[in-house]
Coordinates of C-alpha atoms in Angstrom, one line a residue:
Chain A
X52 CA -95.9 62.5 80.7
X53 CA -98.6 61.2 82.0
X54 CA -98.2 57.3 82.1
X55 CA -101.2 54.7 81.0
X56 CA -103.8 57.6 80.6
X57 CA -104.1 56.8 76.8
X58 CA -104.4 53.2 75.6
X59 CA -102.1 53.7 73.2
X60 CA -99.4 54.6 74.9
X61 CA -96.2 52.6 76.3
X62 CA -92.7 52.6 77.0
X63 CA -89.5 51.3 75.4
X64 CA -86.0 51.4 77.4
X65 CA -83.2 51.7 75.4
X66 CA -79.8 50.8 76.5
X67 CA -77.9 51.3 79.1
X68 CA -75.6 48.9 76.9
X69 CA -76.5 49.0 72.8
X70 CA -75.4 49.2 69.9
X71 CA -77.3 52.1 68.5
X72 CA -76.1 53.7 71.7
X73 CA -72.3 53.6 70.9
X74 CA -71.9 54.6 74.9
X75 CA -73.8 53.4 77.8
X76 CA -76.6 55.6 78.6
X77 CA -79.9 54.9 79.3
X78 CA -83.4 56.0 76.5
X79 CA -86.6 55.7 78.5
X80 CA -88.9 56.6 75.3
X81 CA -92.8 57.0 75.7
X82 CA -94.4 55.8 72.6
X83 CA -97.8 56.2 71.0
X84 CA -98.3 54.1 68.2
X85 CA -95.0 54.5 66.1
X86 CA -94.3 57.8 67.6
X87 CA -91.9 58.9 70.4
X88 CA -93.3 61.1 72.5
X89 CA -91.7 61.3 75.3
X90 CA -87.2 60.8 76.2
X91 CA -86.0 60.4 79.4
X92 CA -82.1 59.9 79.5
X93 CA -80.1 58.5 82.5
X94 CA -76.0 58.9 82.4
X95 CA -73.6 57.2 84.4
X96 CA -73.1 53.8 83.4
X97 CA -69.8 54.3 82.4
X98 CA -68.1 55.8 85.6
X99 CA -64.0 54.6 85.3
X100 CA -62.5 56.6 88.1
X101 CA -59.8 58.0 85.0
X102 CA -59.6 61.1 86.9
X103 CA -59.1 60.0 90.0
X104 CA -56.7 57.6 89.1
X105 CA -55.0 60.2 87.3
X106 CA -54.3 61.3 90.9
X107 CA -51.8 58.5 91.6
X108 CA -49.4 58.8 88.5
X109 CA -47.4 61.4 87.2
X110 CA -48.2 63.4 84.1
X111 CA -46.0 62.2 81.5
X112 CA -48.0 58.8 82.7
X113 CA -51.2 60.7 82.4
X114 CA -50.6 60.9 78.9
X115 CA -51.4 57.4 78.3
X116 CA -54.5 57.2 80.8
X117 CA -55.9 60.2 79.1
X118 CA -55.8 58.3 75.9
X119 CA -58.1 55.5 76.8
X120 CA -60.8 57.9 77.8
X121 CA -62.1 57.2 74.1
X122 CA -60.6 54.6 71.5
X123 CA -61.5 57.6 68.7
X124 CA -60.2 60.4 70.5
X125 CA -56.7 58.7 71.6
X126 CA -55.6 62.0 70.5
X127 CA -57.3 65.4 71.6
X128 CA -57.7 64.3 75.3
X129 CA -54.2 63.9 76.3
X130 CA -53.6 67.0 74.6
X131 CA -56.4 68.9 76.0
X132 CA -54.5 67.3 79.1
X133 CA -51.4 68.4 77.8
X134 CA -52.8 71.9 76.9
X135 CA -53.6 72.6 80.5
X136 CA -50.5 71.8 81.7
X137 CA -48.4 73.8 79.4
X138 CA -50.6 76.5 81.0
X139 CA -49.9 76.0 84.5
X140 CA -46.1 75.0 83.8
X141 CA -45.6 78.4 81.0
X142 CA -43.7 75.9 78.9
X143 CA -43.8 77.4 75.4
X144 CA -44.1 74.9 72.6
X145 CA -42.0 75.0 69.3
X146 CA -43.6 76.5 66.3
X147 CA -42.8 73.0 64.5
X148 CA -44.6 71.4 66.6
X149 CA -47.7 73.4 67.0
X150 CA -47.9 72.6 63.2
X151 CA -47.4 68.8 63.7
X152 CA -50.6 69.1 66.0
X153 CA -52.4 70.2 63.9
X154 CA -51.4 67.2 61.7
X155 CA -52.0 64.9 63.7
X156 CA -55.6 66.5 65.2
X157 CA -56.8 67.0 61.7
X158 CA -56.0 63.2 61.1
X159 CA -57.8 62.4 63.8
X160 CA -60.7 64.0 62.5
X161 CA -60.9 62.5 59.1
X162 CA -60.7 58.9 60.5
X163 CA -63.4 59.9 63.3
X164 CA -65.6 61.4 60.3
X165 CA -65.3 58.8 57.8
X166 CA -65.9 56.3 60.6
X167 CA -69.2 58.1 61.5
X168 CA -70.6 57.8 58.4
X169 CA -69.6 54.3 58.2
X170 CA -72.0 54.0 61.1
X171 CA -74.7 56.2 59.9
X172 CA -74.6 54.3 56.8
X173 CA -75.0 50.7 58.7
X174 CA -78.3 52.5 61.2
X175 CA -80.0 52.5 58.0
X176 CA -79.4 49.5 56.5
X177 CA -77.0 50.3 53.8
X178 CA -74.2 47.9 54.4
X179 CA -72.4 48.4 51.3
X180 CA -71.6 51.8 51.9
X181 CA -70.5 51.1 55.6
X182 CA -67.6 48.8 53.4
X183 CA -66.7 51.6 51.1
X184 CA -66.5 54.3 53.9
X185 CA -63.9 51.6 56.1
X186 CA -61.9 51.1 53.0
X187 CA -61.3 55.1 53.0
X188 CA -60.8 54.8 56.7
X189 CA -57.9 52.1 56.6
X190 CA -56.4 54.5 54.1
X191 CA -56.1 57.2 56.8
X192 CA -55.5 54.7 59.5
X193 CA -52.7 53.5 57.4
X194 CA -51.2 56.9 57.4
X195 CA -51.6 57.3 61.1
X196 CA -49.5 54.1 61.4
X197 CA -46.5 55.7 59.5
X198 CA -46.4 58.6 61.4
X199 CA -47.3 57.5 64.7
X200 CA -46.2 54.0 65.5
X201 CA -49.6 52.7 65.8
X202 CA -53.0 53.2 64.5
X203 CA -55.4 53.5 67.0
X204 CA -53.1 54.7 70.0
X205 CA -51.2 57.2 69.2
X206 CA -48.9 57.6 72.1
X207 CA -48.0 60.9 70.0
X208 CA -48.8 63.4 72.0
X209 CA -45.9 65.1 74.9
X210 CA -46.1 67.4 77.5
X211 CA -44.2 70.8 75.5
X212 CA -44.4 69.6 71.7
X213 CA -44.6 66.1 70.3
X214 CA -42.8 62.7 70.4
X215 CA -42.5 61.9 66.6
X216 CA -41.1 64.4 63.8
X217 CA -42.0 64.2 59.9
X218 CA -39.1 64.5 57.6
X219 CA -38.8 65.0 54.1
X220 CA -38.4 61.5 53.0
X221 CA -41.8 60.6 54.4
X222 CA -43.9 63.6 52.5
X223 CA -44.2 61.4 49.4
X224 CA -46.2 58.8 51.2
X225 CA -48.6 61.0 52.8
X226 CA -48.7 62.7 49.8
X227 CA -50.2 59.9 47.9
X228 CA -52.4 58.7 51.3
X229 CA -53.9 62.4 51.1
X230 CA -54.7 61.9 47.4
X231 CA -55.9 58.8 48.0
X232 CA -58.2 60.2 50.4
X233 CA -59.3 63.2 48.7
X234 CA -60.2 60.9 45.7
X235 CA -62.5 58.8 47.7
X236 CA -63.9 61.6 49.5
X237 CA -65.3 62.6 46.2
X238 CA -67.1 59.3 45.5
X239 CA -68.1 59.1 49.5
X240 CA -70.0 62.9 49.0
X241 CA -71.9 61.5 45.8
X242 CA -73.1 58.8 47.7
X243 CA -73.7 60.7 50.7
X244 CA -75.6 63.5 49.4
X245 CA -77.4 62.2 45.5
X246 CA -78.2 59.0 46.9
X247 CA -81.9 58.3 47.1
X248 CA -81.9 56.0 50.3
X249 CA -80.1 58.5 52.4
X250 CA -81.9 61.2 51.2
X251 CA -84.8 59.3 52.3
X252 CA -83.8 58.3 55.7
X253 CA -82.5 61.4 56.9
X254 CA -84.0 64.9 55.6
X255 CA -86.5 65.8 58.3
X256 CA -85.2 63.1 60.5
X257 CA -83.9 64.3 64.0
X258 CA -84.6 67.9 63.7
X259 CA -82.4 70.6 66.0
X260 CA -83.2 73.8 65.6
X261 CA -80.7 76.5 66.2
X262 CA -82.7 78.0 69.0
X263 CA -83.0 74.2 70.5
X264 CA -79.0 73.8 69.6
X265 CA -78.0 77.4 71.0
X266 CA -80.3 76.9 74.7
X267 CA -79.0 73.0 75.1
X268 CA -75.7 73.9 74.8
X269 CA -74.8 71.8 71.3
X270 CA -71.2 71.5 70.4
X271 CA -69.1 70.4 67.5
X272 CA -70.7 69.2 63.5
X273 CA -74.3 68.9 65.4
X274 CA -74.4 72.7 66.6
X275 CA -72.9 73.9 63.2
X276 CA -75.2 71.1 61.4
X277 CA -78.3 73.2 63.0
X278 CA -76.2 76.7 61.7
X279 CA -74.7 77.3 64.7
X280 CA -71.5 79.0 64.0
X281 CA -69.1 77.6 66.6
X282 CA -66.0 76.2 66.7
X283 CA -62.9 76.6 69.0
X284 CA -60.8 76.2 66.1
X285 CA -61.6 79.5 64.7
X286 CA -63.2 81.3 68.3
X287 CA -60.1 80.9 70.1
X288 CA -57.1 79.4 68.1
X289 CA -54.9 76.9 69.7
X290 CA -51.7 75.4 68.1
X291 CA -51.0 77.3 65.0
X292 CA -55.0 77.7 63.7
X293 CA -54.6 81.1 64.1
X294 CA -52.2 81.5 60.9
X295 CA -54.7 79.4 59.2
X296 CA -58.0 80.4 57.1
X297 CA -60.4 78.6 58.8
X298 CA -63.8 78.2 57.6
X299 CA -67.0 77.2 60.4
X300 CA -68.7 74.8 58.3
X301 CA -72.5 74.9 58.1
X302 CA -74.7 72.9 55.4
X303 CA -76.1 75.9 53.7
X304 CA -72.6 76.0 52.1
X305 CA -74.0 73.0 50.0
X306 CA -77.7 73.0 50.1
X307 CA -78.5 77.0 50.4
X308 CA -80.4 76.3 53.7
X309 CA -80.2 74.9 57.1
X310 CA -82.3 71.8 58.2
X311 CA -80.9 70.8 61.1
X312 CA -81.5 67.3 60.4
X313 CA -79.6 64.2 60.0
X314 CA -79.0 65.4 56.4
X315 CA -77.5 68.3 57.5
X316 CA -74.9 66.4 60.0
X317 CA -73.8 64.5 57.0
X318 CA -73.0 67.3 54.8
X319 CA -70.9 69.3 57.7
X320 CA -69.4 66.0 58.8
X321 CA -68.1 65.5 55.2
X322 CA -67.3 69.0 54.7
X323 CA -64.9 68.8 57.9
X324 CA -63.2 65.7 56.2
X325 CA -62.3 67.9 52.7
X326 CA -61.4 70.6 55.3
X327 CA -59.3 68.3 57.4
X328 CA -57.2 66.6 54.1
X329 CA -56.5 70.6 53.0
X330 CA -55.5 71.5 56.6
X331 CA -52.7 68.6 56.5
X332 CA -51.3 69.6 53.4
X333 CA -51.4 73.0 54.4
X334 CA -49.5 72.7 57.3
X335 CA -47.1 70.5 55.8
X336 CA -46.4 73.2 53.1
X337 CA -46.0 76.0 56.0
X338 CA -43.9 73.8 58.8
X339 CA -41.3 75.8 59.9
X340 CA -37.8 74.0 60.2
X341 CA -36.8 73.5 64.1
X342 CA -37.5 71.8 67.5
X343 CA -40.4 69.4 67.9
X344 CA -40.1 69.3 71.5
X345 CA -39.4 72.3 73.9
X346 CA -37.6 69.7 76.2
X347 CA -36.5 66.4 75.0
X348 CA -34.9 65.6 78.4
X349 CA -38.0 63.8 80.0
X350 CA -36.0 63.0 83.5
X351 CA -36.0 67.2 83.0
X352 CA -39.8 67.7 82.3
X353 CA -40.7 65.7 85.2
X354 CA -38.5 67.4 87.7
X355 CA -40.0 70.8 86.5
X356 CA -43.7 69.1 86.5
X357 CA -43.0 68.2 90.1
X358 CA -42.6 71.5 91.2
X359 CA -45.9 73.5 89.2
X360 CA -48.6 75.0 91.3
X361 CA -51.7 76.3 89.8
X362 CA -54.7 75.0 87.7
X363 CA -55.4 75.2 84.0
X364 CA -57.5 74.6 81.5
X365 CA -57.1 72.9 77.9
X366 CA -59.7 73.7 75.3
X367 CA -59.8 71.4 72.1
X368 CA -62.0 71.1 69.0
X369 CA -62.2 67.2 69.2
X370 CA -64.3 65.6 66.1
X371 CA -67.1 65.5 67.9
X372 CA -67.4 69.2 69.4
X373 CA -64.9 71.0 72.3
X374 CA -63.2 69.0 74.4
X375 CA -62.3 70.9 77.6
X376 CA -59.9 69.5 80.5
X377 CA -59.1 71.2 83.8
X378 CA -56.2 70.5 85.8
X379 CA -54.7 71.3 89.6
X380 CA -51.4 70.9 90.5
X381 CA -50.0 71.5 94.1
X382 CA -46.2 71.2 94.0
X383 CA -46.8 67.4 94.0
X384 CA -45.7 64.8 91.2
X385 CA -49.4 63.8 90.4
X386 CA -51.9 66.5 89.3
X387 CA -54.5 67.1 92.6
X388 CA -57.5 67.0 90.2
X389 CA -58.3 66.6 87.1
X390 CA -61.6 67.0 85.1
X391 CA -62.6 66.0 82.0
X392 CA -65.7 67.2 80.0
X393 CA -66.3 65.1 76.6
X394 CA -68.3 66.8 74.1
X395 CA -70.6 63.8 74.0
X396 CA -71.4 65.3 77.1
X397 CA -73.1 68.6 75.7
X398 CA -74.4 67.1 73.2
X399 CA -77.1 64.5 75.4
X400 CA -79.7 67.2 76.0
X401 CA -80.2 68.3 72.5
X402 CA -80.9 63.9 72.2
X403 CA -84.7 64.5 73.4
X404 CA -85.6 67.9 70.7
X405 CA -84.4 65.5 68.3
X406 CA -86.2 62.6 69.3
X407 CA -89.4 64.1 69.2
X408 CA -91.7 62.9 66.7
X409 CA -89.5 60.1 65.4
X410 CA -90.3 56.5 64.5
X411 CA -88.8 53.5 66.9
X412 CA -87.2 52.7 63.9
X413 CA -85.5 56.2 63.7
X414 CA -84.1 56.0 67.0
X415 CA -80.7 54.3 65.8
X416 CA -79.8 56.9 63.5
X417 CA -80.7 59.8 65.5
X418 CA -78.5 58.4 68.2
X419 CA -76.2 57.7 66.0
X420 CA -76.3 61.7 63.9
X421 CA -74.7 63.4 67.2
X422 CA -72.1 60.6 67.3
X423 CA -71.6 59.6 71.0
X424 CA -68.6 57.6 71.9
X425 CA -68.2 54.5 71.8
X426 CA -68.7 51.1 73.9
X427 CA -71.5 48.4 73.0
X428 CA -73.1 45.0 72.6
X429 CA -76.6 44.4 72.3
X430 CA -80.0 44.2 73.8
X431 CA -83.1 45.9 74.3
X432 CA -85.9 45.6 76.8
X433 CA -89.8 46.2 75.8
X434 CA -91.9 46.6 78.5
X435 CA -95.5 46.0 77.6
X436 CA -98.5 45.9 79.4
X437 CA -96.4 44.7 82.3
X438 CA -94.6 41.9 80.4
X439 CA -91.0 42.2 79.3
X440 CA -89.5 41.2 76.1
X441 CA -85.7 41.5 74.9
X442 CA -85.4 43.0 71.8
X443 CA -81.6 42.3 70.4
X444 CA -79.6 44.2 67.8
X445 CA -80.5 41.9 65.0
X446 CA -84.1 42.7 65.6
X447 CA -83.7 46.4 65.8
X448 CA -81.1 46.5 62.7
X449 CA -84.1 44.4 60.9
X450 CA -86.6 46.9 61.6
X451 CA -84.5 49.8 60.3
X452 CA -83.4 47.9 57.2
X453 CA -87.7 47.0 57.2
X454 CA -88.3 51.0 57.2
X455 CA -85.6 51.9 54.5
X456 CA -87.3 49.1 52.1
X457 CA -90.9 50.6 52.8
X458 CA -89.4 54.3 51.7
X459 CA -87.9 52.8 48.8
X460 CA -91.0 51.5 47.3
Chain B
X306 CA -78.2 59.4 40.2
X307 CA -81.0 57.7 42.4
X308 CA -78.8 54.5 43.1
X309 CA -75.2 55.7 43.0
X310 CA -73.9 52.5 44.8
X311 CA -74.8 50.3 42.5
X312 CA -72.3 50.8 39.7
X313 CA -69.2 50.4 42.5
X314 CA -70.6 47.5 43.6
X315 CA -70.9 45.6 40.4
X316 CA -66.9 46.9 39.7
X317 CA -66.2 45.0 43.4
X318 CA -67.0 41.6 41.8
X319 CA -64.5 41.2 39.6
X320 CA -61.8 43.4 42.0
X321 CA -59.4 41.3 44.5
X322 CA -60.8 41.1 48.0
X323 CA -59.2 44.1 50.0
X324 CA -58.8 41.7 52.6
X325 CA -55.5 39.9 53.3
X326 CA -56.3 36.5 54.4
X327 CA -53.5 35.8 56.9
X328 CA -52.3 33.0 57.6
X329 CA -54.2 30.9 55.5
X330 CA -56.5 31.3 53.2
X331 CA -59.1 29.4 54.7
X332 CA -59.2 28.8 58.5
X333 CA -57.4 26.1 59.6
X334 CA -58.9 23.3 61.8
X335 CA -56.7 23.9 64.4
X336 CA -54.2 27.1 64.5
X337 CA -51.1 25.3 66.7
X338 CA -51.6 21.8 63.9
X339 CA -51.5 24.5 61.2
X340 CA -48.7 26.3 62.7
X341 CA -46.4 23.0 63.1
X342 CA -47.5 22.1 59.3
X343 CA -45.9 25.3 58.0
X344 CA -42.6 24.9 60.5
X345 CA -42.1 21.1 58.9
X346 CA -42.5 22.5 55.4
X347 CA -45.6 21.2 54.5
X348 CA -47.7 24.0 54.6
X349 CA -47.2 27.7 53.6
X350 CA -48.6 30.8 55.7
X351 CA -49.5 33.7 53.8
X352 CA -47.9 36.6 55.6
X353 CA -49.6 39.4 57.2
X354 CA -49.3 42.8 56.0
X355 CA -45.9 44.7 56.9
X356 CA -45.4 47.3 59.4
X357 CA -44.2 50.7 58.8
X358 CA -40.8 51.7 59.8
X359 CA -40.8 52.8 63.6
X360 CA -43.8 50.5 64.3
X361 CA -44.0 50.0 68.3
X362 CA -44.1 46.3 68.6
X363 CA -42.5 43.7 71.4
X364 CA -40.0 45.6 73.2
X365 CA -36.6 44.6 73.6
X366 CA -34.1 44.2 76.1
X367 CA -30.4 44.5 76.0
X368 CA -29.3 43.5 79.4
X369 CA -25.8 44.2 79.4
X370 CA -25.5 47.6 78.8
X371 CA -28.5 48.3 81.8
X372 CA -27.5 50.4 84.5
X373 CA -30.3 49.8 86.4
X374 CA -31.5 53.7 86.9
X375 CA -35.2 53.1 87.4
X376 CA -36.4 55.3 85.0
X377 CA -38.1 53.3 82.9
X378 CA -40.0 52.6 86.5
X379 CA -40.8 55.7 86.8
X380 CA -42.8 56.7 83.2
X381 CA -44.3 53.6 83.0
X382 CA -48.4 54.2 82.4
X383 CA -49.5 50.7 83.2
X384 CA -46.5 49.2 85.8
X385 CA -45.8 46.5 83.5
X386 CA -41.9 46.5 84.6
X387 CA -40.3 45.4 87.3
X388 CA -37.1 45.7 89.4
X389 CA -35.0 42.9 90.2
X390 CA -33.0 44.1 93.1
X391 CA -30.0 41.2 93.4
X392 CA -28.8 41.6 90.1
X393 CA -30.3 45.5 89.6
X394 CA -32.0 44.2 85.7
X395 CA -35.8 44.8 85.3
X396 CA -38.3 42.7 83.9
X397 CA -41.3 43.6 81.3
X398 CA -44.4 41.8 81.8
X399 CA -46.0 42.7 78.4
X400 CA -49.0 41.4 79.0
X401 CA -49.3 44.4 81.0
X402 CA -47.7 46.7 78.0
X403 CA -49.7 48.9 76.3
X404 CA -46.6 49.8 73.6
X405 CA -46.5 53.7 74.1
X406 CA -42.6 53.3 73.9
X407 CA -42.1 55.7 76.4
X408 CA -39.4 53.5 78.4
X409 CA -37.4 53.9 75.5
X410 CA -37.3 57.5 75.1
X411 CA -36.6 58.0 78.8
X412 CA -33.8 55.2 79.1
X413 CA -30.0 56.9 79.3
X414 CA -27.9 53.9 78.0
X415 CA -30.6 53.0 75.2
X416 CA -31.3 49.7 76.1
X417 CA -34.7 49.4 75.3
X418 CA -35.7 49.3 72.1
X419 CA -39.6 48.4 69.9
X420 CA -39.1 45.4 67.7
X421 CA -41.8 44.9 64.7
X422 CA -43.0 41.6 66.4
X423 CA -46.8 42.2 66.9
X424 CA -48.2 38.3 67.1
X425 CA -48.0 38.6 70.8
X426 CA -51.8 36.7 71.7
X427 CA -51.6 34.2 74.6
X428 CA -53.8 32.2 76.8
X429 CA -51.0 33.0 80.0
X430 CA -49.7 36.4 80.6
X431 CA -47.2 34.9 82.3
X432 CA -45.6 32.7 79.5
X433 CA -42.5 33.0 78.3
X434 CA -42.9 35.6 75.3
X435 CA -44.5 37.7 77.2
X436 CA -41.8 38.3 79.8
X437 CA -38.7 40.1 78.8
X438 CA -35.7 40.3 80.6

């Protein structure tokens, strides 16, 4: 881009640290007049030296590391971990507990998705929706409690099966949480999808085309919001997905067509949640009786973990797209390496297609539509003409809030 | 329906608040006055909500039946526990806990055990709730 040739043009950096952002990475827009048009994105703000420290512990400790890579997916990273070292150790897992994965994965997803739209709902101004959507979200953290311990850490997860079983005395309550759930998913889609302001705000915003998402490399509800069929789910079952009838869901299965735009991430995102609810009770129905774990001697595991050469790979569909972990052992208690790849990751180059066109005041919910993870507080720097202003959240949130009450008149 | 929100959010005025206000209903002036008016009697707390059954909370020690194996050494994710060599007990620093509970599944004689105690917030991670031994 060629920078000060026309009056009109200038430049707003956005982030590293913001709360549109929901991750520290850097937006270096070009703007002419209203219009973006020009992204440049930096990465690496956010460098923690999990892998390497990884390195030092042993990986029944891993476990726990690999959870605090992301506060949302406390769950599919230590098992992508946990996948890849099944694979270098050959441990086979119990049928029981490939189903209890599932369980707890699909879980995962609904509170990820309902949280999402949560957020969407607040980039636009519409508050009292943000409420609602939280109030379906406690109801699935609530369940996660009473089947994991906790609700945000699961501490679930266990190299060869998992730590917690479900038993027959507990199927009433989540039962009832899954109605509970699917009743309020019903009310959350005629928001979502009949209501005028989000209709407003987000058809035609953030467009990805399906050539755009298939060259960049888009993974997880933004590829298949842009009709990209692709999930590992269905393309390569883990756990027990291959016994199940798996859907890929695109928007055309609501609206007849594919956008690719914000709408569109909306409707797949709230499709996966109705998918997710009918996965949980499905596996419940088919759990076969038997082991959850394939070892439940941990002093055991380890000894056998200490002695694994090889390298493996663990590939998840995590909420927001695949989740892919490699691991290197060399006979030694710690993994050698270990390498994570977060689907946030994929999807940062499909960011500047997106971006393309857009109003400032559109910049929080396109961010926001491929759902990066998660870390922020607030501030934004305007460079203009030389000088340099702060613009904070409030400000920003003001002008999107400003935007929605424009469309609405 | 052009404003679909609108209906619910006229039913919400007349629902109860979702929102359990522990442990008062209005924020007290000062938490630790507050606290010693509801140990003399003269205040009441309003209690927060339960936990489920098998809730990972403070951990707890039974020292006497401790062999003093290590183990729980060994899996520890965050090296919140320590060995006391002269008497061969360990020591929990929880303010270095992060409550996966894996000490307890690894531990031979069972003597480690979550407790649903949760209110764990301190201004020193050395203090005497947050050490277990």
């Amino acid at each position: 881009m060629s920078k000060g040739k026309t009056k009109t043009s200038y430049q707003i950096p956005i982030g590293p640290i913001h709360p549109a952002l929901k991750e520290p990475v850097q937006f270096n827009f070009e703007i002419e007049g209203e219009k973006i048009v020009d992204v440049d994105i930096k990465l690496g703000q956010v460098h923690r030296s999990i892998e390497w420290a990884a390195t030092k512990r042993n990986p029944v400790q891993v476990l726990y590391l690999a959870e605090r890579i992301c506060g949302i997916c406390s769950y599919c990273h230590p098992m992508a971990f946990t996948l890849a070292t099944e694979r270098v150790a050959k441990i086979e897992v119990p049928e029981r507990a490939q189903y209890l994965r599932i369980i707890h994965q699909e879980l995962e997803r609904i509170c990820s998705h309902v949280l999402w739209a949560g957020v969407a709902a607040h980039e636009i101004g519409f508050d009292t929706v943000l409420f609602l959507t939280w109030q379906i979200r406690e109801t699935a953290l609530d369940l996660t409690e009473y089947l994991c311990g906790n609700r945000i850490t699961k501490g679930i997860t266990m190299i060869g099966g998992v730590r917690r079983d479900i038993t027959s005395d507990m199927l009433p309550y989540i039962n009832e949480k899954l109605n509970l759930i699917k009743g309020s998913w019903e009310k959350l889609r005629k928001i979502f999808l009949e209501d005028k302001t989000f209709q407003l705000r987000s058809q035609g915003c953030g467009v990805l085309t399906k050539e755009d998402a298939l060259k960049l490399c888009a993974v997880g509800p933004l590829a298949r919001a842009s009709g990209v069929k692709k999930d590992v789910r269905i393309d390569q079952p883990y756990f027990s997905f291959g016994d199940f009838d798996i859907e890929y869901m695109t928007p055309d299965i609501v609206t007849g067509e594919v956008n690719g735009d914000v709408y569109d991430r909306i409707i797949v995102r709230l499709l996966e949640v109705k998918q997710s609810v009918e996965l949980i009770g499905e596996s419940i129905d088919r759990m076969p009786e038997g082991e959850i774990v394939s070892e439940p001697k941990l002093v055991k595991l380890l000894n056998q973990l200490k002695k694994i050469e090889g390298e493996g790979i663990g590939r998840m569909e995590a909420p927001r797209g695949e989740v892919f972990h490699y691991v290197k052992y060399m006979n030694a208690e710690s993994p050698y390496s270990w390498k994570v790849r977060a689907p946030t990751y994929s999807n940062v180059l499909p960011w500047i297609p997106m971006f393309m066109g857009e109003q400032i005041a559109d910049i929080p919910i396109v961010a926001a539509s491929t759902d990066p993870c998660m870390s922020c507080t607030n501030r934004v720097g305007i460079v203009k003409n030389g000088r340099q202003s702060y613009m904070t959240s409030e400000q920003l949130h003001h002008l999107s809030v400003k935007k929605t009450k424009e469309l609405m008149k | 329906m052009k404003f679909t929100m609108l209906p619910r959010t006229f039913a919400q005025m007349f629902k109860k608040p979702f929102t359990n206000k522990f442990p008062a209903k209005y924020a007290p002036a000062s938490v630790t006055g507050f606290l010693k008016a509801v140990g003399e009697g003269k205040a009441k707390m309003i209690p927060p909500v339960e936990t489920p059954p098998n809730f990972r909370g403070k951990i707890q020690y039974d020292k006497e039946s401790c062999i003093g194996c290590k183990l729980c050494i060994k899996v520890c994710p965050t090296g919140a526990i320590e060995f006391k060599p002269e008497d061969k007990k360990i020591k929990i620093y929880l303010a270095r806990c992060c409550f996966c509970s894996q000490c307890n599944d690894i531990c031979p004689k069972d003597s480690l055990s979550m407790s649903n105690e949760f209110l764990l917030a301190d201004t020193d991670k050395y203090s005497k709730d947050l050490i277990v031994e």
